[in-house]
């Protein structure tokens, strides 16, 4: 036996063996089972006359439904914008050095998270029975100016108020969670550079907090969007209310519920797509390898 | 050496039961390079952080170029300054952190122009031109639009130094600037700091790099247990330490 001084490349001595991928027979079973179930579901949708696609098609883009979709989007928009604006303020109060502001914020979140949304909505809707007039003046003393509550808070106003105040409590906690997730060193660096406080928040903290705020915030927007259906209890003509009105007249319950369902699914999908791009925007500089960024980080 | 630039007088600081600074006095002249040495937990970093008011001293005063930091004195009373005024004072005091603390969502040049633009209201174009000059000075001209996470530790720390310099501070504080770096990256950061020292920048550097202290420091300050044990030129403190605690420390690190 001899020992060669130079290491030889052993791979070249014989042809490279062929690689056989691992087999996964159960995957194929799973695929077959899933395909059969999907096919059955689709066949049910097509063949079962109970779905009543003709009615669906007639109402899906009916004027009354489209108007209701707009109302639903309006409620979602105002609820989100006012809710998150107030939520940011509440989060900042909670994180401030003032014990007073912290207590106010905590109490708000406690109160509005404790009361069911539907109760709040009914309450705001009925506020004009409780307080017929809103008056500004000295408590127990003279009044300077007074309004009729009914004029001040319309049913739509009551709905927006209820949704936004409810949303603000949740938004506050989401924003707070994002802010406290930012590395403390970032604040120290900003403070050491003498960057003004508001600018520190807007330019340094918030963009970094957005990365953990966004997935939760989108959840909230989507849940608010579907949650607007609760507003039907106060007879606002949003999507779900409108659908109920129509099937109350023509008794095509399933077809009309599908009209609402498909609208909710379509718009939620749109929101998810928007979420993807907004998240991508805030992921700038977050990874070492920019090309590696695909669907997840 | 010129007039007194940093004047630390009887500074005490306690975190709960732990008294970290127990009456520290330190004077740094304009253009002087002071290197602070000492075992971990001796209060070096805390001292540095009280100088720019990241930590508020429990007792004692800090003056930078004659300005009382964090307070306004009227008669025999000290009135705490509002945050806005403290922030303005800090623009005169550059601070370089151990962990760089660059803003990861901003590019290198955006990191550097942020403070001059927002705290000093410098026009953006002017701030960018200055940022480019600073990047050239720290040898990173080609990294202007990179994000911090795409840079090595040594490069990040050089950007952090450029960021601190962008405010043209009266004094530059370094808190263990090379302690988070891989050994082969320490040199490039120390070279930048040496270059600044030669350029006459007033600096206080907390570090464990004894060789750097010997080469660059005008004054070496040895701290232990929250007080300045001894100080003097490197030849004296490093080669002929007077105090037993200094000798004990140096025998461990040399």
Short mmCIF file of C-alpha atoms in Angstrom, two decimals:
data_model
loop_
_atom_site.label_atom_id
_atom_site.label_comp_id
_atom_site.label_asym_id
_atom_site.label_seq_id
_atom_site.Cartn_x
_atom_site.Cartn_y
_atom_site.Cartn_z
CA UNK A 1 0.00 0.00 0.00
CA UNK A 2 1.32 3.36 -0.87
CA UNK A 3 0.41 6.76 0.44
CA UNK A 4 0.44 9.42 -2.21
CA UNK A 5 1.76 12.82 -1.19
CA UNK A 6 -0.78 14.77 -3.20
CA UNK A 7 -4.44 14.39 -2.38
CA UNK A 8 -6.19 13.11 -5.49
CA UNK A 9 -9.56 14.20 -6.59
CA UNK A 10 -11.58 11.07 -5.91
CA UNK A 11 -14.75 12.27 -7.62
CA UNK A 12 -13.12 12.13 -11.03
CA UNK A 13 -12.29 8.42 -10.74
CA UNK A 14 -15.82 7.23 -11.35
CA UNK A 15 -18.86 8.85 -13.01
CA UNK A 16 -20.97 10.90 -10.54
CA UNK A 17 -23.89 8.80 -9.20
CA UNK A 18 -27.36 9.87 -10.22
CA UNK A 19 -29.40 11.70 -7.53
CA UNK A 20 -32.90 10.37 -6.96
CA UNK A 21 -35.26 12.81 -5.21
CA UNK A 22 -36.97 11.58 -2.03
CA UNK A 23 -40.45 10.22 -2.73
CA UNK A 24 -43.52 11.59 -0.96
CA UNK A 25 -46.42 9.22 -1.77
CA UNK A 26 -48.73 10.73 0.87
CA UNK A 27 -48.49 14.11 -0.80
CA UNK A 28 -50.15 12.61 -3.86
CA UNK A 29 -52.90 11.10 -1.75
CA UNK A 30 -53.47 14.49 -0.15
CA UNK A 31 -53.62 16.22 -3.51
CA UNK A 32 -56.15 13.71 -4.83
CA UNK A 33 -58.39 14.03 -1.75
CA UNK A 34 -58.24 17.82 -1.84
CA UNK A 35 -59.00 17.88 -5.58
CA UNK A 36 -62.05 15.69 -5.13
CA UNK A 37 -63.36 17.93 -2.33
CA UNK A 38 -62.80 21.11 -4.36
CA UNK A 39 -64.49 19.53 -7.39
CA UNK A 40 -67.47 18.53 -5.28
CA UNK A 41 -67.73 22.03 -3.86
CA UNK A 42 -67.61 23.63 -7.30
CA UNK A 43 -70.09 21.09 -8.66
CA UNK A 44 -72.39 21.97 -5.75
CA UNK A 45 -72.11 25.67 -6.52
CA UNK A 46 -72.92 25.07 -10.18
CA UNK A 47 -75.59 22.39 -10.02
CA UNK A 48 -77.48 23.19 -6.81
CA UNK A 49 -80.27 25.59 -7.86
CA UNK A 50 -80.42 26.83 -4.26
CA UNK A 51 -77.45 29.13 -4.94
CA UNK A 52 -79.61 30.92 -7.45
CA UNK A 53 -76.83 32.49 -9.50
CA UNK A 54 -79.30 34.30 -11.72
CA UNK A 55 -80.47 36.37 -8.76
CA UNK A 56 -76.87 36.84 -7.65
CA UNK A 57 -75.96 38.21 -11.07
CA UNK A 58 -78.98 40.51 -11.10
CA UNK A 59 -78.16 42.09 -7.76
CA UNK A 60 -74.37 41.94 -7.63
CA UNK A 61 -73.97 45.21 -9.53
CA UNK A 62 -77.43 46.60 -8.84
CA UNK A 63 -77.48 50.29 -8.10
CA UNK A 64 -78.74 49.82 -4.53
CA UNK A 65 -75.97 47.33 -3.79
CA UNK A 66 -73.26 49.54 -5.28
CA UNK A 67 -74.50 52.46 -3.22
CA UNK A 68 -74.39 50.25 -0.14
CA UNK A 69 -70.82 49.21 -0.97
CA UNK A 70 -69.90 52.89 -1.10
CA UNK A 71 -71.46 53.44 2.34
CA UNK A 72 -69.53 50.46 3.68
CA UNK A 73 -66.30 51.86 2.25
CA UNK A 74 -67.08 55.29 3.70
CA UNK A 75 -67.65 53.82 7.14
CA UNK A 76 -64.40 51.86 6.86
CA UNK A 77 -62.48 54.89 5.64
CA UNK A 78 -63.67 57.29 8.33
CA UNK A 79 -63.44 54.63 11.01
CA UNK A 80 -59.84 53.88 10.00
CA UNK A 81 -58.65 57.45 9.53
CA UNK A 82 -60.26 58.91 12.65
CA UNK A 83 -59.61 55.73 14.64
CA UNK A 84 -55.91 55.58 13.84
CA UNK A 85 -55.38 59.34 14.18
CA UNK A 86 -56.89 59.19 17.65
CA UNK A 87 -55.06 55.92 18.29
CA UNK A 88 -51.67 57.50 17.56
CA UNK A 89 -52.46 60.35 19.94
CA UNK A 90 -53.55 57.86 22.62
CA UNK A 91 -50.41 55.76 22.11
CA UNK A 92 -48.20 58.84 22.46
CA UNK A 93 -50.07 59.85 25.59
CA UNK A 94 -49.58 56.39 27.02
CA UNK A 95 -45.85 56.51 26.26
CA UNK A 96 -45.38 60.09 27.45
CA UNK A 97 -43.57 61.02 30.63
CA UNK A 98 -46.72 62.60 32.02
CA UNK A 99 -48.49 60.30 34.47
CA UNK A 100 -51.68 62.26 33.88
CA UNK A 101 -51.71 61.69 30.10
CA UNK A 102 -50.78 58.07 30.64
CA UNK A 103 -53.74 57.58 32.98
CA UNK A 104 -56.15 59.28 30.57
CA UNK A 105 -55.01 57.06 27.71
CA UNK A 106 -55.14 53.90 29.79
CA UNK A 107 -58.67 54.72 30.95
CA UNK A 108 -59.86 55.40 27.42
CA UNK A 109 -58.51 52.11 26.12
CA UNK A 110 -59.93 50.27 29.11
CA UNK A 111 -63.39 51.79 28.65
CA UNK A 112 -63.69 51.40 24.89
CA UNK A 113 -62.28 47.90 24.80
CA UNK A 114 -64.68 46.85 27.54
CA UNK A 115 -67.92 47.91 25.87
CA UNK A 116 -69.12 45.75 22.95
CA UNK A 117 -69.16 47.65 19.64
CA UNK A 118 -72.86 46.93 19.09
CA UNK A 119 -73.71 48.45 22.46
CA UNK A 120 -71.65 51.54 21.69
CA UNK A 121 -73.36 51.95 18.34
CA UNK A 122 -76.81 51.70 19.86
CA UNK A 123 -75.75 54.12 22.56
CA UNK A 124 -74.50 56.78 20.13
CA UNK A 125 -77.57 56.27 17.97
CA UNK A 126 -79.79 56.93 20.95
CA UNK A 127 -77.74 59.69 22.53
CA UNK A 128 -80.27 62.31 21.59
CA UNK A 129 -82.82 60.64 23.88
CA UNK A 130 -80.32 60.78 26.73
CA UNK A 131 -79.09 64.32 26.11
CA UNK A 132 -81.56 66.27 24.03
CA UNK A 133 -79.32 69.27 23.95
CA UNK A 134 -75.56 69.71 24.08
CA UNK A 135 -74.69 72.80 26.05
CA UNK A 136 -71.40 74.44 26.71
CA UNK A 137 -71.16 76.41 29.90
CA UNK A 138 -70.17 76.23 33.51
CA UNK A 139 -71.31 72.94 35.14
CA UNK A 140 -74.41 73.60 37.28
CA UNK A 141 -74.11 77.23 36.11
CA UNK A 142 -75.08 79.30 33.07
CA UNK A 143 -75.00 77.98 29.50
CA UNK A 144 -73.13 79.84 26.76
CA UNK A 145 -74.16 77.90 23.70
CA UNK A 146 -76.42 74.93 23.08
CA UNK A 147 -77.14 72.53 20.22
CA UNK A 148 -79.88 70.08 19.53
CA UNK A 149 -78.16 66.70 19.74
CA UNK A 150 -80.31 65.28 16.94
CA UNK A 151 -78.98 67.93 14.55
CA UNK A 152 -75.42 67.46 15.67
CA UNK A 153 -75.22 63.67 15.44
CA UNK A 154 -76.91 62.15 12.40
CA UNK A 155 -77.36 58.35 12.23
CA UNK A 156 -74.34 58.17 9.90
CA UNK A 157 -72.41 60.42 12.30
CA UNK A 158 -73.33 58.17 15.20
CA UNK A 159 -72.13 55.12 13.25
CA UNK A 160 -68.80 56.75 12.33
CA UNK A 161 -68.39 57.99 15.89
CA UNK A 162 -69.03 54.53 17.33
CA UNK A 163 -66.70 52.76 14.89
CA UNK A 164 -63.90 55.33 15.18
CA UNK A 165 -63.91 55.57 18.98
CA UNK A 166 -63.95 51.79 19.22
CA UNK A 167 -61.19 51.49 16.62
CA UNK A 168 -59.04 54.10 18.37
CA UNK A 169 -58.72 51.94 21.48
CA UNK A 170 -57.34 49.04 19.45
CA UNK A 171 -55.25 51.28 17.20
CA UNK A 172 -53.65 52.85 20.28
CA UNK A 173 -52.41 49.48 21.47
CA UNK A 174 -51.17 48.49 18.01
CA UNK A 175 -49.25 51.74 17.59
CA UNK A 176 -47.87 51.44 21.12
CA UNK A 177 -46.68 47.89 20.47
CA UNK A 178 -44.91 49.08 17.32
CA UNK A 179 -43.22 51.98 19.07
CA UNK A 180 -41.91 49.92 21.97
CA UNK A 181 -40.58 47.34 19.52
CA UNK A 182 -38.10 49.91 18.14
CA UNK A 183 -34.60 49.48 19.56
CA UNK A 184 -33.97 51.90 22.41
CA UNK A 185 -30.59 52.78 20.88
CA UNK A 186 -32.43 54.47 18.03
CA UNK A 187 -34.03 56.96 20.41
CA UNK A 188 -30.74 57.53 22.19
CA UNK A 189 -28.98 58.23 18.91
CA UNK A 190 -31.73 60.63 17.85
CA UNK A 191 -31.62 62.37 21.23
CA UNK A 192 -27.82 62.56 21.16
CA UNK A 193 -27.99 64.22 17.75
CA UNK A 194 -30.39 66.81 19.11
CA UNK A 195 -33.14 65.94 16.62
CA UNK A 196 -36.36 67.69 17.74
CA UNK A 197 -38.80 65.44 19.57
CA UNK A 198 -41.63 65.45 17.01
CA UNK A 199 -39.17 64.80 14.22
CA UNK A 200 -37.63 61.91 16.22
CA UNK A 201 -41.04 60.29 16.30
CA UNK A 202 -41.99 60.98 12.69
CA UNK A 203 -38.69 60.31 10.97
CA UNK A 204 -36.89 57.79 13.17
CA UNK A 205 -39.35 55.87 15.36
CA UNK A 206 -42.56 55.65 13.33
CA UNK A 207 -41.04 54.30 10.07
CA UNK A 208 -39.34 51.53 12.04
CA UNK A 209 -42.43 50.90 14.15
CA UNK A 210 -44.49 50.62 10.97
CA UNK A 211 -42.96 47.25 10.24
CA UNK A 212 -44.65 45.68 13.22
CA UNK A 213 -47.66 48.03 13.16
CA UNK A 214 -48.69 47.27 9.57
CA UNK A 215 -49.69 43.58 9.73
CA UNK A 216 -51.73 44.23 12.88
CA UNK A 217 -53.19 47.46 11.52
CA UNK A 218 -54.28 45.75 8.30
CA UNK A 219 -55.96 43.08 10.38
CA UNK A 220 -57.83 45.85 12.15
CA UNK A 221 -58.85 47.61 8.93
CA UNK A 222 -60.12 44.35 7.45
CA UNK A 223 -61.95 43.49 10.61
CA UNK A 224 -63.42 47.00 10.69
CA UNK A 225 -64.45 46.68 7.04
CA UNK A 226 -66.42 43.54 7.76
CA UNK A 227 -67.37 44.87 11.19
CA UNK A 228 -69.29 47.69 9.52
CA UNK A 229 -72.03 45.09 9.02
CA UNK A 230 -72.76 45.56 12.72
CA UNK A 231 -73.91 49.07 11.82
CA UNK A 232 -76.96 47.48 10.20
CA UNK A 233 -78.51 47.47 13.71
CA UNK A 234 -78.88 51.24 13.47
CA UNK A 235 -80.42 51.08 9.98
CA UNK A 236 -77.55 52.62 8.02
CA UNK A 237 -77.75 51.56 4.38
CA UNK A 238 -74.44 49.76 4.29
CA UNK A 239 -73.89 46.55 2.37
CA UNK A 240 -75.19 44.04 4.87
CA UNK A 241 -78.23 46.14 5.79
CA UNK A 242 -79.11 46.63 2.12
CA UNK A 243 -78.82 42.90 1.44
CA UNK A 244 -81.13 42.16 4.36
CA UNK A 245 -83.64 44.69 3.07
CA UNK A 246 -83.63 43.07 -0.37
CA UNK A 247 -84.00 39.48 0.78
CA UNK A 248 -86.66 40.65 3.20
CA UNK A 249 -88.60 41.64 0.08
CA UNK A 250 -87.83 38.81 -2.34
CA UNK A 251 -86.84 35.96 0.05
CA UNK A 252 -83.72 35.06 -2.01
CA UNK A 253 -81.64 34.82 1.16
CA UNK A 254 -78.72 32.70 -0.06
CA UNK A 255 -78.18 34.56 -3.34
CA UNK A 256 -78.14 37.92 -1.59
CA UNK A 257 -75.87 36.75 1.20
CA UNK A 258 -73.52 35.63 -1.58
CA UNK A 259 -73.69 39.10 -3.11
CA UNK A 260 -72.46 40.56 0.17
CA UNK A 261 -69.93 37.76 0.68
CA UNK A 262 -68.32 38.18 -2.73
CA UNK A 263 -68.08 41.95 -2.25
CA UNK A 264 -66.47 41.48 1.15
CA UNK A 265 -64.02 38.91 -0.23
CA UNK A 266 -63.10 41.02 -3.26
CA UNK A 267 -62.43 44.17 -1.26
CA UNK A 268 -60.54 42.33 1.48
CA UNK A 269 -58.34 40.81 -1.21
CA UNK A 270 -57.66 44.28 -2.54
CA UNK A 271 -56.65 45.43 0.96
CA UNK A 272 -54.28 42.46 1.29
CA UNK A 273 -52.59 43.40 -1.97
CA UNK A 274 -52.21 46.99 -0.79
CA UNK A 275 -50.79 45.68 2.49
CA UNK A 276 -48.14 43.75 0.59
CA UNK A 277 -46.85 46.84 -1.18
CA UNK A 278 -47.02 49.12 1.84
CA UNK A 279 -45.06 46.58 3.87
CA UNK A 280 -42.51 46.34 1.11
CA UNK A 281 -42.10 50.11 1.24
CA UNK A 282 -41.37 50.08 4.96
CA UNK A 283 -38.97 47.14 4.64
CA UNK A 284 -36.36 49.45 3.08
CA UNK A 285 -32.95 48.69 4.52
CA UNK A 286 -34.40 45.95 6.71
CA UNK A 287 -32.59 43.05 5.14
CA UNK A 288 -29.00 42.46 4.16
CA UNK A 289 -29.84 40.95 0.82
CA UNK A 290 -32.36 43.03 -1.08
CA UNK A 291 -32.83 40.51 -3.87
CA UNK A 292 -33.77 37.88 -1.29
CA UNK A 293 -36.99 39.73 -0.52
CA UNK A 294 -39.98 37.84 -1.88
CA UNK A 295 -43.25 37.28 -0.08
CA UNK A 296 -41.90 37.21 3.41
CA UNK A 297 -38.99 38.81 5.12
CA UNK B 1 -3.83 73.66 24.94
CA UNK B 2 -6.59 76.22 24.82
CA UNK B 3 -9.26 77.16 27.31
CA UNK B 4 -11.41 74.59 29.15
CA UNK B 5 -13.88 72.97 26.76
CA UNK B 6 -15.44 70.33 29.01
CA UNK B 7 -15.66 70.85 32.74
CA UNK B 8 -17.06 68.05 34.90
CA UNK B 9 -17.44 68.99 38.53
CA UNK B 10 -18.28 66.58 41.36
CA UNK B 11 -20.66 64.43 39.34
CA UNK B 12 -22.57 61.73 41.19
CA UNK B 13 -24.91 59.20 39.65
CA UNK B 14 -26.74 56.31 41.21
CA UNK B 15 -28.91 53.61 39.62
CA UNK B 16 -31.01 52.25 42.46
CA UNK B 17 -28.58 50.94 45.08
CA UNK B 18 -25.65 51.07 42.71
CA UNK B 19 -23.63 54.28 42.99
CA UNK B 20 -21.96 54.39 39.58
CA UNK B 21 -20.29 57.81 39.82
CA UNK B 22 -19.06 59.00 43.19
CA UNK B 23 -17.82 62.51 42.61
CA UNK B 24 -16.01 62.74 39.27
CA UNK B 25 -13.98 65.81 38.32
CA UNK B 26 -12.56 66.16 34.85
CA UNK B 27 -11.33 69.06 32.75
CA UNK B 28 -10.72 68.82 29.04
CA UNK B 29 -9.08 71.66 27.15
CA UNK B 30 -9.97 72.68 23.62
CA UNK B 31 -8.13 70.43 21.17
CA UNK B 32 -7.23 67.90 23.85
CA UNK B 33 -7.70 64.15 23.39
CA UNK B 34 -8.63 62.40 26.62
CA UNK B 35 -8.76 58.62 26.76
CA UNK B 36 -10.68 57.13 29.67
CA UNK B 37 -9.61 53.67 30.79
CA UNK B 38 -10.91 51.47 33.55
CA UNK B 39 -12.44 48.11 34.33
CA UNK B 40 -16.01 47.46 33.25
CA UNK B 41 -18.48 48.87 35.74
CA UNK B 42 -16.08 51.65 36.72
CA UNK B 43 -18.50 54.31 35.46
CA UNK B 44 -16.69 55.34 32.24
CA UNK B 45 -19.71 55.11 29.97
CA UNK B 46 -22.02 56.68 32.53
CA UNK B 47 -19.62 59.62 32.83
CA UNK B 48 -19.70 60.08 29.07
CA UNK B 49 -23.49 59.90 29.03
CA UNK B 50 -23.83 62.53 31.77
CA UNK B 51 -21.71 64.92 29.71
CA UNK B 52 -24.37 65.10 26.96
CA UNK B 53 -27.21 64.66 29.46
CA UNK B 54 -28.32 61.25 28.20
CA UNK B 55 -28.09 60.49 31.91
CA UNK B 56 -28.98 63.19 34.39
CA UNK B 57 -26.39 63.57 37.13
CA UNK B 58 -27.82 63.30 40.66
CA UNK B 59 -25.31 65.85 41.87
CA UNK B 60 -22.58 67.91 40.26
CA UNK B 61 -22.32 70.05 37.15
CA UNK B 62 -21.19 69.64 33.57
CA UNK B 63 -20.16 72.58 31.43
CA UNK B 64 -19.33 72.40 27.75
CA UNK B 65 -17.67 75.54 26.39
CA UNK B 66 -19.00 77.42 29.38
CA UNK B 67 -22.63 76.26 28.90
CA UNK B 68 -24.15 74.53 31.88
CA UNK B 69 -25.60 71.28 30.46
CA UNK B 70 -29.21 70.50 31.36
CA UNK B 71 -29.73 73.43 33.74
CA UNK B 72 -29.93 77.17 33.98
CA UNK B 73 -28.36 78.72 37.02
CA UNK B 74 -30.01 81.70 38.63
CA UNK B 75 -28.66 82.77 41.97
CA UNK B 76 -28.07 79.65 44.01
CA UNK B 77 -30.79 77.65 42.24
CA UNK B 78 -30.53 75.33 39.25
CA UNK B 79 -33.55 75.29 36.98
CA UNK B 80 -33.96 72.21 34.85
CA UNK B 81 -33.99 73.02 31.14
CA UNK B 82 -36.85 71.91 28.94
CA UNK B 83 -36.16 69.03 26.59
CA UNK B 84 -36.02 71.28 23.56
CA UNK B 85 -33.20 73.30 25.10
CA UNK B 86 -31.30 70.16 26.10
CA UNK B 87 -31.62 68.89 22.53
CA UNK B 88 -30.17 72.15 21.27
CA UNK B 89 -27.23 71.84 23.67
CA UNK B 90 -26.58 68.30 22.45
CA UNK B 91 -25.99 69.49 18.90
CA UNK B 92 -22.69 70.85 20.21
CA UNK B 93 -21.70 67.48 21.65
CA UNK B 94 -21.10 64.64 19.20
CA UNK B 95 -21.67 61.14 20.54
CA UNK B 96 -20.52 57.87 18.98
CA UNK B 97 -22.09 54.73 20.39
CA UNK B 98 -20.62 51.29 20.90
CA UNK B 99 -23.42 49.79 18.78
CA UNK B 100 -23.30 52.54 16.12
CA UNK B 101 -27.08 53.09 16.35
CA UNK B 102 -27.37 54.14 12.75
CA UNK B 103 -30.93 54.55 11.53
CA UNK B 104 -31.44 51.32 9.55
CA UNK B 105 -34.29 52.60 7.38
CA UNK B 106 -32.27 55.57 6.10
CA UNK B 107 -29.39 55.45 3.67
CA UNK B 108 -25.88 56.43 4.74
CA UNK B 109 -26.22 59.96 3.43
CA UNK B 110 -29.71 60.36 4.92
CA UNK B 111 -28.31 59.27 8.29
CA UNK B 112 -25.70 62.00 8.09
CA UNK B 113 -27.90 64.88 6.90
CA UNK B 114 -30.78 64.17 9.30
CA UNK B 115 -29.50 66.15 12.29
CA UNK B 116 -28.01 69.12 10.43
CA UNK B 117 -31.26 69.53 8.49
CA UNK B 118 -33.73 68.99 11.35
CA UNK B 119 -31.81 70.35 14.33
CA UNK B 120 -29.72 73.05 12.66
CA UNK B 121 -32.06 73.91 9.78
CA UNK B 122 -29.26 73.58 7.29
CA UNK B 123 -30.44 73.57 3.63
CA UNK B 124 -30.61 69.99 2.34
CA UNK B 125 -28.28 70.55 -0.62
CA UNK B 126 -25.65 72.07 1.64
CA UNK B 127 -26.00 69.25 4.16
CA UNK B 128 -25.61 66.66 1.42
CA UNK B 129 -22.49 68.29 0.07
CA UNK B 130 -21.06 68.32 3.58
CA UNK B 131 -22.09 64.66 4.07
CA UNK B 132 -20.14 63.72 0.93
CA UNK B 133 -17.04 65.52 2.20
CA UNK B 134 -17.36 63.70 5.53
CA UNK B 135 -17.80 60.34 3.81
CA UNK B 136 -14.66 61.01 1.84
CA UNK B 137 -12.88 61.81 5.07
CA UNK B 138 -13.87 58.46 6.63
CA UNK B 139 -13.12 56.64 3.37
CA UNK B 140 -16.66 55.69 2.39
CA UNK B 141 -17.42 57.86 -0.63
CA UNK B 142 -18.83 54.88 -2.53
CA UNK B 143 -21.34 53.96 0.20
CA UNK B 144 -23.45 57.12 0.06
CA UNK B 145 -26.71 55.41 -0.87
CA UNK B 146 -26.16 52.09 0.91
CA UNK B 147 -28.31 51.10 3.85
CA UNK B 148 -26.48 50.53 7.15
CA UNK B 149 -27.25 46.80 7.22
CA UNK B 150 -25.36 46.37 3.97
CA UNK B 151 -22.16 47.65 5.58
CA UNK B 152 -19.61 45.92 7.79
CA UNK B 153 -19.38 46.91 11.46
CA UNK B 154 -16.29 48.98 10.83
CA UNK B 155 -17.96 50.83 7.96
CA UNK B 156 -21.07 51.44 10.05
CA UNK B 157 -19.00 52.93 12.85
CA UNK B 158 -17.21 55.21 10.38
CA UNK B 159 -20.60 56.40 9.12
CA UNK B 160 -21.63 57.00 12.73
CA UNK B 161 -18.53 59.14 13.21
CA UNK B 162 -19.32 61.11 10.06
CA UNK B 163 -22.88 61.55 11.35
CA UNK B 164 -21.60 62.97 14.64
CA UNK B 165 -19.18 65.26 12.82
CA UNK B 166 -21.91 66.66 10.58
CA UNK B 167 -23.09 68.89 13.44
CA UNK B 168 -19.57 70.32 13.76
CA UNK B 169 -19.63 69.66 17.49
CA UNK B 170 -17.35 71.38 19.97
CA UNK B 171 -16.45 68.06 21.52
CA UNK B 172 -16.78 64.46 20.36
CA UNK B 173 -17.54 61.67 22.82
CA UNK B 174 -16.73 58.06 21.92
CA UNK B 175 -18.30 55.30 24.01
CA UNK B 176 -16.19 52.19 23.38
CA UNK B 177 -16.31 52.78 19.61
CA UNK B 178 -14.51 49.53 18.71
CA UNK B 179 -15.87 47.12 21.34
CA UNK B 180 -18.59 45.72 19.07
CA UNK B 181 -16.24 45.16 16.13
CA UNK B 182 -14.46 42.08 14.85
CA UNK B 183 -10.73 42.36 15.61
CA UNK B 184 -9.72 42.95 12.00
CA UNK B 185 -12.11 45.93 11.72
CA UNK B 186 -10.87 47.78 14.81
CA UNK B 187 -7.94 49.36 12.97
CA UNK B 188 -9.98 51.19 10.32
CA UNK B 189 -12.13 52.89 12.96
CA UNK B 190 -9.16 53.82 15.16
CA UNK B 191 -7.43 55.28 12.11
CA UNK B 192 -10.36 57.63 11.55
CA UNK B 193 -10.33 58.71 15.21
CA UNK B 194 -6.54 59.25 15.08
CA UNK B 195 -6.99 61.40 12.00
CA UNK B 196 -9.54 63.53 13.86
CA UNK B 197 -7.19 63.81 16.84
CA UNK B 198 -4.43 65.13 14.60
CA UNK B 199 -6.93 67.59 13.14
CA UNK B 200 -7.38 69.16 16.58
CA UNK B 201 -10.84 67.85 17.48
CA UNK B 202 -11.56 67.87 21.19
CA UNK B 203 -12.46 64.33 22.18
CA UNK B 204 -13.14 62.07 25.11
CA UNK B 205 -12.71 58.42 24.18
CA UNK B 206 -13.76 55.57 26.44
CA UNK B 207 -11.95 52.47 25.24
CA UNK B 208 -10.08 49.31 26.11
CA UNK B 209 -7.46 49.88 23.41
CA UNK B 210 -4.33 50.66 25.44
CA UNK B 211 -2.15 50.98 22.34
CA UNK B 212 -4.51 53.60 20.94
CA UNK B 213 -4.39 55.50 24.26
CA UNK B 214 -0.61 55.49 24.22
CA UNK B 215 -0.45 56.72 20.64
CA UNK B 216 -3.21 59.33 20.54
CA UNK B 217 -4.07 60.55 24.03
CA UNK B 218 -2.85 63.82 25.43
CA UNK B 219 -4.24 62.72 28.76
CA UNK B 220 -5.12 59.27 30.02
CA UNK B 221 -7.71 59.10 32.75
CA UNK B 222 -7.98 55.93 34.80
CA UNK B 223 -11.33 55.36 36.50
CA UNK B 224 -12.30 52.74 39.02
CA UNK B 225 -15.33 52.32 41.21
CA UNK B 226 -16.94 55.61 40.17
CA UNK B 227 -14.00 57.93 40.73
CA UNK B 228 -10.99 59.17 38.73
CA UNK B 229 -8.09 57.29 40.30
CA UNK B 230 -5.33 59.02 38.40
CA UNK B 231 -4.74 61.01 35.25
CA UNK B 232 -1.83 62.37 33.29
CA UNK B 233 0.06 61.96 30.05
CA UNK B 234 0.14 58.37 28.73
CA UNK B 235 3.85 58.01 29.47
CA UNK B 236 3.09 58.63 33.12
CA UNK B 237 -0.20 56.80 33.65
CA UNK B 238 0.55 53.80 31.42
CA UNK B 239 4.25 53.37 32.12
CA UNK B 240 4.66 54.71 35.64
CA UNK B 241 1.26 54.39 37.29
CA UNK B 242 1.22 55.88 40.76
CA UNK B 243 -1.79 54.03 42.07
CA UNK B 244 -2.02 50.33 42.96
CA UNK B 245 -5.44 50.01 41.29
CA UNK B 246 -4.07 51.41 38.02
CA UNK B 247 -1.16 48.97 38.17
CA UNK B 248 -3.50 46.07 38.85
CA UNK B 249 -5.71 47.03 35.87
CA UNK B 250 -2.83 47.57 33.47
CA UNK B 251 -1.19 44.28 34.44
CA UNK B 252 -4.40 42.53 33.36
CA UNK B 253 -4.88 44.25 30.01
CA UNK B 254 -1.29 44.78 28.80
#
